[in-house]
Amino acid sequence: MEWYELYDVAERYIEIINPCSKEKIIEAGEVLGLGPHTRVIDYGCGSGEPLALWAERFGITAVGIEFRPRAAAKARLKMIERGLDKQIEIIEGSGADYHPGDHTFDIASCMGATFIWNGYPQAIRAMKEAIKPGGKILIGEPYWIKETRVPKELMEGFTIYYEPDLLQMARAEGFTFEYVIRSSQEEWARYNAANWRSLVAWLKENPNHPDYDQVRRWLDSEQDAYLRWWREYMGWALYILTALPK
């Protein structure tokens, strides 16, 4: 099983595939100033729930880019079922390879998928080419909570930054933080538990599957990492980036 297929298995019971609530996605849309004339591109859109929420609430039009075939298919079906397929286009492919033309969109978003460009600063650099002058960027990103206590072995395993560093990297690309929406510990817990529930269900349904051991190892490692490290040392937030007049 490919690495991205493990996420397909883990997201059975998840629509917003990050530790974030529907209400906070809507709040982000309000701060972004979304409306019927707003055009959005969402990189790594998953099954498309944030785009669907924004289209229903604010009337946006959008393009969602998703690398995983199953997630992209689920997103397309969702848009059809909710009557949004005329507003939201879902494209299967890598966000790094999608070039719609410079400065085409009002908003560029990437929630939990800056790895598309190998990291947070590279993501800002790429997304700013997609937005019009005066456009905004929305990034969903993890961050370290306790600078002095994060174990060295944990820091070496992830490319994650402290929030002051996230701000400085945004400034280096010509942006500042306009707004931050942090996920709660309850949202973080529910997101991880939903992943576990999905993986457990798959394992019970597929005891003889050739990838059973791989999925079981993934479940074990995700549980161990959350209970031992993530809930204490790692946070997650939506960052809204805007450029100020020079």
PDB file of C-alpha atoms in Angstrom:
ATOM      1  CA  MET A   1       0.000   0.000   0.000  1.00  0.00           C
ATOM      2  CA  GLU A   2       1.328   3.446  -0.940  1.00  0.00           C
ATOM      3  CA  TRP A   3       1.699   6.027   1.840  1.00  0.00           C
ATOM      4  CA  TYR A   4      -1.202   8.106   0.573  1.00  0.00           C
ATOM      5  CA  GLU A   5      -3.479   5.058   0.539  1.00  0.00           C
ATOM      6  CA  LEU A   6      -2.983   4.774   4.299  1.00  0.00           C
ATOM      7  CA  TYR A   7      -4.573   8.209   4.592  1.00  0.00           C
ATOM      8  CA  ASP A   8      -7.464   7.042   2.420  1.00  0.00           C
ATOM      9  CA  VAL A   9      -8.042   4.232   4.909  1.00  0.00           C
ATOM     10  CA  ALA A  10      -7.673   6.532   7.921  1.00  0.00           C
ATOM     11  CA  GLU A  11     -10.168   9.150   6.709  1.00  0.00           C
ATOM     12  CA  ARG A  12     -13.309   7.036   6.471  1.00  0.00           C
ATOM     13  CA  TYR A  13     -15.029   8.933   9.277  1.00  0.00           C
ATOM     14  CA  ILE A  14     -13.467  12.334   8.565  1.00  0.00           C
ATOM     15  CA  GLU A  15     -14.762  15.071   6.275  1.00  0.00           C
ATOM     16  CA  ILE A  16     -12.489  17.939   7.348  1.00  0.00           C
ATOM     17  CA  ILE A  17      -9.173  16.120   7.194  1.00  0.00           C
ATOM     18  CA  ASN A  18      -7.407  18.317   9.735  1.00  0.00           C
ATOM     19  CA  PRO A  19      -7.950  18.976  13.464  1.00  0.00           C
ATOM     20  CA  CYS A  20     -10.356  21.808  12.734  1.00  0.00           C
ATOM     21  CA  SER A  21     -14.110  22.325  13.063  1.00  0.00           C
ATOM     22  CA  LYS A  22     -16.725  23.421  10.549  1.00  0.00           C
ATOM     23  CA  GLU A  23     -17.220  26.592  12.580  1.00  0.00           C
ATOM     24  CA  LYS A  24     -13.540  27.526  12.321  1.00  0.00           C
ATOM     25  CA  ILE A  25     -13.507  26.917   8.569  1.00  0.00           C
ATOM     26  CA  ILE A  26     -16.466  29.303   8.284  1.00  0.00           C
ATOM     27  CA  GLU A  27     -14.708  31.819  10.556  1.00  0.00           C
ATOM     28  CA  ALA A  28     -11.668  31.692   8.287  1.00  0.00           C
ATOM     29  CA  GLY A  29     -13.926  32.352   5.309  1.00  0.00           C
ATOM     30  CA  GLU A  30     -15.358  35.428   7.005  1.00  0.00           C
ATOM     31  CA  VAL A  31     -11.902  36.844   7.748  1.00  0.00           C
ATOM     32  CA  LEU A  32     -10.785  36.081   4.192  1.00  0.00           C
ATOM     33  CA  GLY A  33     -13.717  38.166   2.962  1.00  0.00           C
ATOM     34  CA  LEU A  34     -15.174  35.396   0.818  1.00  0.00           C
ATOM     35  CA  GLY A  35     -18.175  36.189  -1.352  1.00  0.00           C
ATOM     36  CA  PRO A  36     -19.878  35.334  -4.661  1.00  0.00           C
ATOM     37  CA  HIS A  37     -17.125  37.056  -6.649  1.00  0.00           C
ATOM     38  CA  THR A  38     -14.253  35.357  -4.807  1.00  0.00           C
ATOM     39  CA  ARG A  39     -12.187  32.784  -6.678  1.00  0.00           C
ATOM     40  CA  VAL A  40     -10.265  30.311  -4.503  1.00  0.00           C
ATOM     41  CA  ILE A  41      -7.640  27.674  -5.179  1.00  0.00           C
ATOM     42  CA  ASP A  42      -7.207  25.006  -2.494  1.00  0.00           C
ATOM     43  CA  TYR A  43      -4.051  22.905  -2.735  1.00  0.00           C
ATOM     44  CA  GLY A  44      -4.345  19.426  -1.224  1.00  0.00           C
ATOM     45  CA  CYS A  45      -8.109  19.814  -0.913  1.00  0.00           C
ATOM     46  CA  GLY A  46      -8.751  16.238   0.268  1.00  0.00           C
ATOM     47  CA  SER A  47     -12.422  15.364  -0.014  1.00  0.00           C
ATOM     48  CA  GLY A  48     -13.282  19.033  -0.511  1.00  0.00           C
ATOM     49  CA  GLU A  49     -15.272  19.793   2.631  1.00  0.00           C
ATOM     50  CA  PRO A  50     -13.865  23.303   3.289  1.00  0.00           C
ATOM     51  CA  LEU A  51     -14.529  24.304  -0.321  1.00  0.00           C
ATOM     52  CA  ALA A  52     -18.068  22.938  -0.092  1.00  0.00           C
ATOM     53  CA  LEU A  53     -18.686  24.852   3.137  1.00  0.00           C
ATOM     54  CA  TRP A  54     -17.387  28.085   1.613  1.00  0.00           C
ATOM     55  CA  ALA A  55     -19.425  27.622  -1.560  1.00  0.00           C
ATOM     56  CA  GLU A  56     -22.608  27.012   0.430  1.00  0.00           C
ATOM     57  CA  ARG A  57     -22.023  29.847   2.891  1.00  0.00           C
ATOM     58  CA  PHE A  58     -20.366  32.509   0.742  1.00  0.00           C
ATOM     59  CA  GLY A  59     -21.072  31.517  -2.876  1.00  0.00           C
ATOM     60  CA  ILE A  60     -17.425  31.250  -3.949  1.00  0.00           C
ATOM     61  CA  THR A  61     -16.105  29.583  -7.074  1.00  0.00           C
ATOM     62  CA  ALA A  62     -12.988  27.471  -6.688  1.00  0.00           C
ATOM     63  CA  VAL A  63     -10.505  24.933  -7.944  1.00  0.00           C
ATOM     64  CA  GLY A  64      -9.421  22.127  -5.627  1.00  0.00           C
ATOM     65  CA  ILE A  65      -6.241  20.172  -6.364  1.00  0.00           C
ATOM     66  CA  GLU A  66      -5.866  16.719  -4.816  1.00  0.00           C
ATOM     67  CA  PHE A  67      -3.096  14.196  -5.431  1.00  0.00           C
ATOM     68  CA  ARG A  68      -4.921  11.124  -4.093  1.00  0.00           C
ATOM     69  CA  PRO A  69      -7.311   9.534  -6.619  1.00  0.00           C
ATOM     70  CA  ARG A  70      -9.826   8.297  -4.028  1.00  0.00           C
ATOM     71  CA  ALA A  71      -9.980  11.618  -2.220  1.00  0.00           C
ATOM     72  CA  ALA A  72     -10.372  13.525  -5.492  1.00  0.00           C
ATOM     73  CA  ALA A  73     -13.183  11.191  -6.578  1.00  0.00           C
ATOM     74  CA  LYS A  74     -14.901  11.649  -3.217  1.00  0.00           C
ATOM     75  CA  ALA A  75     -14.609  15.423  -3.558  1.00  0.00           C
ATOM     76  CA  ARG A  76     -16.133  15.397  -7.052  1.00  0.00           C
ATOM     77  CA  LEU A  77     -19.034  13.240  -5.884  1.00  0.00           C
ATOM     78  CA  LYS A  78     -19.581  15.515  -2.892  1.00  0.00           C
ATOM     79  CA  MET A  79     -19.847  18.576  -5.131  1.00  0.00           C
ATOM     80  CA  ILE A  80     -22.388  16.824  -7.354  1.00  0.00           C
ATOM     81  CA  GLU A  81     -24.476  15.613  -4.409  1.00  0.00           C
ATOM     82  CA  ARG A  82     -24.533  19.083  -2.844  1.00  0.00           C
ATOM     83  CA  GLY A  83     -25.229  20.868  -6.122  1.00  0.00           C
ATOM     84  CA  LEU A  84     -21.861  22.620  -6.167  1.00  0.00           C
ATOM     85  CA  ASP A  85     -20.221  21.052  -9.202  1.00  0.00           C
ATOM     86  CA  LYS A  86     -20.783  24.201 -11.307  1.00  0.00           C
ATOM     87  CA  GLN A  87     -18.946  26.285  -8.695  1.00  0.00           C
ATOM     88  CA  ILE A  88     -16.170  23.917  -7.598  1.00  0.00           C
ATOM     89  CA  GLU A  89     -13.807  22.142  -9.985  1.00  0.00           C
ATOM     90  CA  ILE A  90     -11.767  19.256  -8.557  1.00  0.00           C
ATOM     91  CA  ILE A  91      -8.531  18.385 -10.344  1.00  0.00           C
ATOM     92  CA  GLU A  92      -6.612  15.202  -9.589  1.00  0.00           C
ATOM     93  CA  GLY A  93      -2.888  15.818  -9.506  1.00  0.00           C
ATOM     94  CA  SER A  94      -0.023  17.401  -7.606  1.00  0.00           C
ATOM     95  CA  GLY A  95      -0.473  20.988  -6.542  1.00  0.00           C
ATOM     96  CA  ALA A  96       3.198  21.595  -7.281  1.00  0.00           C
ATOM     97  CA  ASP A  97       2.585  20.694 -10.932  1.00  0.00           C
ATOM     98  CA  TYR A  98      -0.585  22.749 -11.380  1.00  0.00           C
ATOM     99  CA  HIS A  99       0.068  26.120 -13.014  1.00  0.00           C
ATOM    100  CA  PRO A 100      -3.159  28.019 -13.714  1.00  0.00           C
ATOM    101  CA  GLY A 101      -1.370  31.216 -14.669  1.00  0.00           C
ATOM    102  CA  ASP A 102       0.144  33.861 -12.446  1.00  0.00           C
ATOM    103  CA  HIS A 103      -2.074  35.906 -10.142  1.00  0.00           C
ATOM    104  CA  THR A 104      -5.349  34.227 -11.108  1.00  0.00           C
ATOM    105  CA  PHE A 105      -7.062  33.750  -7.730  1.00  0.00           C
ATOM    106  CA  ASP A 106      -8.248  35.966  -4.905  1.00  0.00           C
ATOM    107  CA  ILE A 107      -7.414  33.375  -2.242  1.00  0.00           C
ATOM    108  CA  ALA A 108      -4.903  30.518  -2.163  1.00  0.00           C
ATOM    109  CA  SER A 109      -5.304  27.958   0.599  1.00  0.00           C
ATOM    110  CA  CYS A 110      -3.389  24.908   1.719  1.00  0.00           C
ATOM    111  CA  MET A 111      -4.563  23.227   4.904  1.00  0.00           C
ATOM    112  CA  GLY A 112      -2.243  20.568   6.252  1.00  0.00           C
ATOM    113  CA  ALA A 113      -0.414  19.958   2.976  1.00  0.00           C
ATOM    114  CA  THR A 114       2.556  22.321   2.688  1.00  0.00           C
ATOM    115  CA  PHE A 115       4.635  19.189   2.073  1.00  0.00           C
ATOM    116  CA  ILE A 116       3.431  19.584  -1.528  1.00  0.00           C
ATOM    117  CA  TRP A 117       6.293  22.079  -1.931  1.00  0.00           C
ATOM    118  CA  ASN A 118       8.557  20.472   0.687  1.00  0.00           C
ATOM    119  CA  GLY A 119       7.675  22.901   3.450  1.00  0.00           C
ATOM    120  CA  TYR A 120       5.970  26.008   4.781  1.00  0.00           C
ATOM    121  CA  PRO A 121       8.205  28.772   3.348  1.00  0.00           C
ATOM    122  CA  GLN A 122       8.233  27.138  -0.077  1.00  0.00           C
ATOM    123  CA  ALA A 123       4.438  26.883   0.083  1.00  0.00           C
ATOM    124  CA  ILE A 124       4.081  30.629   0.681  1.00  0.00           C
ATOM    125  CA  ARG A 125       6.451  31.310  -2.200  1.00  0.00           C
ATOM    126  CA  ALA A 126       4.416  29.132  -4.558  1.00  0.00           C
ATOM    127  CA  MET A 127       0.974  30.299  -3.462  1.00  0.00           C
ATOM    128  CA  LYS A 128       1.756  33.999  -3.697  1.00  0.00           C
ATOM    129  CA  GLU A 129       2.245  33.481  -7.430  1.00  0.00           C
ATOM    130  CA  ALA A 130      -1.341  32.201  -7.677  1.00  0.00           C
ATOM    131  CA  ILE A 131      -3.055  35.210  -6.062  1.00  0.00           C
ATOM    132  CA  LYS A 132      -3.968  38.603  -7.450  1.00  0.00           C
ATOM    133  CA  PRO A 133      -2.556  41.797  -5.922  1.00  0.00           C
ATOM    134  CA  GLY A 134      -4.353  42.217  -2.613  1.00  0.00           C
ATOM    135  CA  GLY A 135      -5.132  38.507  -2.410  1.00  0.00           C
ATOM    136  CA  LYS A 136      -4.672  36.450   0.730  1.00  0.00           C
ATOM    137  CA  ILE A 137      -3.161  33.098   1.665  1.00  0.00           C
ATOM    138  CA  LEU A 138      -4.613  30.610   4.140  1.00  0.00           C
ATOM    139  CA  ILE A 139      -2.276  27.970   5.538  1.00  0.00           C
ATOM    140  CA  GLY A 140      -3.152  25.232   8.006  1.00  0.00           C
ATOM    141  CA  GLU A 141       0.046  24.181   9.733  1.00  0.00           C
ATOM    142  CA  PRO A 142       1.284  22.403  12.873  1.00  0.00           C
ATOM    143  CA  TYR A 143       3.616  24.189  15.268  1.00  0.00           C
ATOM    144  CA  TRP A 144       5.636  23.354  18.368  1.00  0.00           C
ATOM    145  CA  ILE A 145       4.017  24.490  21.604  1.00  0.00           C
ATOM    146  CA  LYS A 146       6.807  24.191  24.185  1.00  0.00           C
ATOM    147  CA  GLU A 147      10.112  25.366  22.813  1.00  0.00           C
ATOM    148  CA  THR A 148      12.360  24.353  25.678  1.00  0.00           C
ATOM    149  CA  ARG A 149      10.828  20.931  26.269  1.00  0.00           C
ATOM    150  CA  VAL A 150      10.392  19.395  22.820  1.00  0.00           C
ATOM    151  CA  PRO A 151      12.488  16.211  22.815  1.00  0.00           C
ATOM    152  CA  LYS A 152      15.355  16.264  20.348  1.00  0.00           C
ATOM    153  CA  GLU A 153      14.294  12.988  18.730  1.00  0.00           C
ATOM    154  CA  LEU A 154      10.844  14.415  18.032  1.00  0.00           C
ATOM    155  CA  MET A 155      12.204  17.590  16.444  1.00  0.00           C
ATOM    156  CA  GLU A 156      14.468  15.533  14.211  1.00  0.00           C
ATOM    157  CA  GLY A 157      11.528  13.496  12.947  1.00  0.00           C
ATOM    158  CA  PHE A 158       9.384  16.389  11.691  1.00  0.00           C
ATOM    159  CA  THR A 159       9.895  19.650   9.823  1.00  0.00           C
ATOM    160  CA  ILE A 160       7.763  21.765  12.146  1.00  0.00           C
ATOM    161  CA  TYR A 161       8.418  25.280  13.383  1.00  0.00           C
ATOM    162  CA  TYR A 162       7.629  27.486  16.353  1.00  0.00           C
ATOM    163  CA  GLU A 163       5.029  30.174  15.698  1.00  0.00           C
ATOM    164  CA  PRO A 164       7.489  33.113  15.837  1.00  0.00           C
ATOM    165  CA  ASP A 165       9.439  31.375  13.068  1.00  0.00           C
ATOM    166  CA  LEU A 166       6.267  30.875  11.007  1.00  0.00           C
ATOM    167  CA  LEU A 167       5.624  34.617  11.256  1.00  0.00           C
ATOM    168  CA  GLN A 168       9.192  35.552  10.318  1.00  0.00           C
ATOM    169  CA  MET A 169       9.086  33.286   7.262  1.00  0.00           C
ATOM    170  CA  ALA A 170       5.803  34.881   6.173  1.00  0.00           C
ATOM    171  CA  ARG A 171       7.366  38.333   6.546  1.00  0.00           C
ATOM    172  CA  ALA A 172      10.349  37.246   4.462  1.00  0.00           C
ATOM    173  CA  GLU A 173       7.921  36.555   1.603  1.00  0.00           C
ATOM    174  CA  GLY A 174       6.202  39.929   1.956  1.00  0.00           C
ATOM    175  CA  PHE A 175       3.275  38.931   4.188  1.00  0.00           C
ATOM    176  CA  THR A 176       2.143  39.287   7.768  1.00  0.00           C
ATOM    177  CA  PHE A 177      -0.333  37.334   9.870  1.00  0.00           C
ATOM    178  CA  GLU A 178      -3.740  38.976   9.667  1.00  0.00           C
ATOM    179  CA  TYR A 179      -5.461  36.342  11.783  1.00  0.00           C
ATOM    180  CA  VAL A 180      -4.818  33.033  13.533  1.00  0.00           C
ATOM    181  CA  ILE A 181      -7.404  30.361  14.362  1.00  0.00           C
ATOM    182  CA  ARG A 182      -5.932  27.711  16.645  1.00  0.00           C
ATOM    183  CA  SER A 183      -7.344  24.231  17.039  1.00  0.00           C
ATOM    184  CA  SER A 184      -8.333  23.161  20.532  1.00  0.00           C
ATOM    185  CA  GLN A 185      -7.052  20.093  22.326  1.00  0.00           C
ATOM    186  CA  GLU A 186     -10.536  18.616  21.907  1.00  0.00           C
ATOM    187  CA  GLU A 187     -10.388  19.085  18.117  1.00  0.00           C
ATOM    188  CA  TRP A 188      -6.894  17.601  18.056  1.00  0.00           C
ATOM    189  CA  ALA A 189      -8.117  14.589  20.069  1.00  0.00           C
ATOM    190  CA  ARG A 190     -11.229  14.048  17.949  1.00  0.00           C
ATOM    191  CA  TYR A 191      -9.237  14.194  14.727  1.00  0.00           C
ATOM    192  CA  ASN A 192      -6.764  11.576  15.921  1.00  0.00           C
ATOM    193  CA  ALA A 193      -9.481   9.370  17.395  1.00  0.00           C
ATOM    194  CA  ALA A 194     -11.397   9.460  14.108  1.00  0.00           C
ATOM    195  CA  ASN A 195      -8.251   8.272  12.334  1.00  0.00           C
ATOM    196  CA  TRP A 196      -7.887   5.404  14.803  1.00  0.00           C
ATOM    197  CA  ARG A 197     -11.542   4.441  14.433  1.00  0.00           C
ATOM    198  CA  SER A 198     -11.188   4.302  10.644  1.00  0.00           C
ATOM    199  CA  LEU A 199      -8.022   2.198  10.795  1.00  0.00           C
ATOM    200  CA  VAL A 200      -9.498  -0.199  13.369  1.00  0.00           C
ATOM    201  CA  ALA A 201     -12.607  -0.662  11.219  1.00  0.00           C
ATOM    202  CA  TRP A 202     -10.466  -1.484   8.180  1.00  0.00           C
ATOM    203  CA  LEU A 203      -8.354  -3.975  10.136  1.00  0.00           C
ATOM    204  CA  LYS A 204     -11.441  -5.780  11.433  1.00  0.00           C
ATOM    205  CA  GLU A 205     -12.919  -5.926   7.946  1.00  0.00           C
ATOM    206  CA  ASN A 206      -9.705  -7.058   6.238  1.00  0.00           C
ATOM    207  CA  PRO A 207      -7.898  -9.561   8.515  1.00  0.00           C
ATOM    208  CA  ASN A 208      -6.461 -11.452   5.537  1.00  0.00           C
ATOM    209  CA  HIS A 209      -5.505  -8.459   3.417  1.00  0.00           C
ATOM    210  CA  PRO A 210      -1.858  -8.520   2.227  1.00  0.00           C
ATOM    211  CA  ASP A 211      -1.389  -5.011   3.645  1.00  0.00           C
ATOM    212  CA  TYR A 212      -2.883  -5.841   7.046  1.00  0.00           C
ATOM    213  CA  ASP A 213       0.457  -5.693   8.889  1.00  0.00           C
ATOM    214  CA  GLN A 214       1.366  -2.370   7.281  1.00  0.00           C
ATOM    215  CA  VAL A 215      -1.937  -0.797   8.302  1.00  0.00           C
ATOM    216  CA  ARG A 216      -1.602  -2.216  11.822  1.00  0.00           C
ATOM    217  CA  ARG A 217       1.883  -0.715  12.162  1.00  0.00           C
ATOM    218  CA  TRP A 218       0.523   2.620  10.960  1.00  0.00           C
ATOM    219  CA  LEU A 219      -2.259   2.523  13.558  1.00  0.00           C
ATOM    220  CA  ASP A 220       0.184   1.659  16.338  1.00  0.00           C
ATOM    221  CA  SER A 221       2.654   4.382  15.350  1.00  0.00           C
ATOM    222  CA  GLU A 222      -0.075   7.042  15.069  1.00  0.00           C
ATOM    223  CA  GLN A 223      -1.489   6.166  18.479  1.00  0.00           C
ATOM    224  CA  ASP A 224       1.936   6.102  20.117  1.00  0.00           C
ATOM    225  CA  ALA A 225       2.975   9.413  18.559  1.00  0.00           C
ATOM    226  CA  TYR A 226      -0.196  11.240  19.607  1.00  0.00           C
ATOM    227  CA  LEU A 227      -0.329   9.930  23.156  1.00  0.00           C
ATOM    228  CA  ARG A 228       3.390  10.286  23.776  1.00  0.00           C
ATOM    229  CA  TRP A 229       4.229  13.477  21.893  1.00  0.00           C
ATOM    230  CA  TRP A 230       1.723  15.312  19.747  1.00  0.00           C
ATOM    231  CA  ARG A 231      -0.925  16.262  22.276  1.00  0.00           C
ATOM    232  CA  GLU A 232       1.684  17.817  24.569  1.00  0.00           C
ATOM    233  CA  TYR A 233       4.143  19.381  22.170  1.00  0.00           C
ATOM    234  CA  MET A 234       2.285  20.088  18.937  1.00  0.00           C
ATOM    235  CA  GLY A 235      -0.490  22.511  18.047  1.00  0.00           C
ATOM    236  CA  TRP A 236      -2.282  23.209  14.784  1.00  0.00           C
ATOM    237  CA  ALA A 237      -3.694  26.441  13.429  1.00  0.00           C
ATOM    238  CA  LEU A 238      -5.085  28.259  10.420  1.00  0.00           C
ATOM    239  CA  TYR A 239      -2.921  31.251   9.503  1.00  0.00           C
ATOM    240  CA  ILE A 240      -4.307  33.999   7.279  1.00  0.00           C
ATOM    241  CA  LEU A 241      -1.514  35.851   5.501  1.00  0.00           C
ATOM    242  CA  THR A 242      -1.903  39.258   3.869  1.00  0.00           C
ATOM    243  CA  ALA A 243       0.478  41.753   2.294  1.00  0.00           C
ATOM    244  CA  LEU A 244       0.592  45.302   3.667  1.00  0.00           C
ATOM    245  CA  PRO A 245       1.082  48.404   1.493  1.00  0.00           C
ATOM    246  CA  LYS A 246       4.743  49.267   1.075  1.00  0.00           C
TER     247      LYS A 246
END
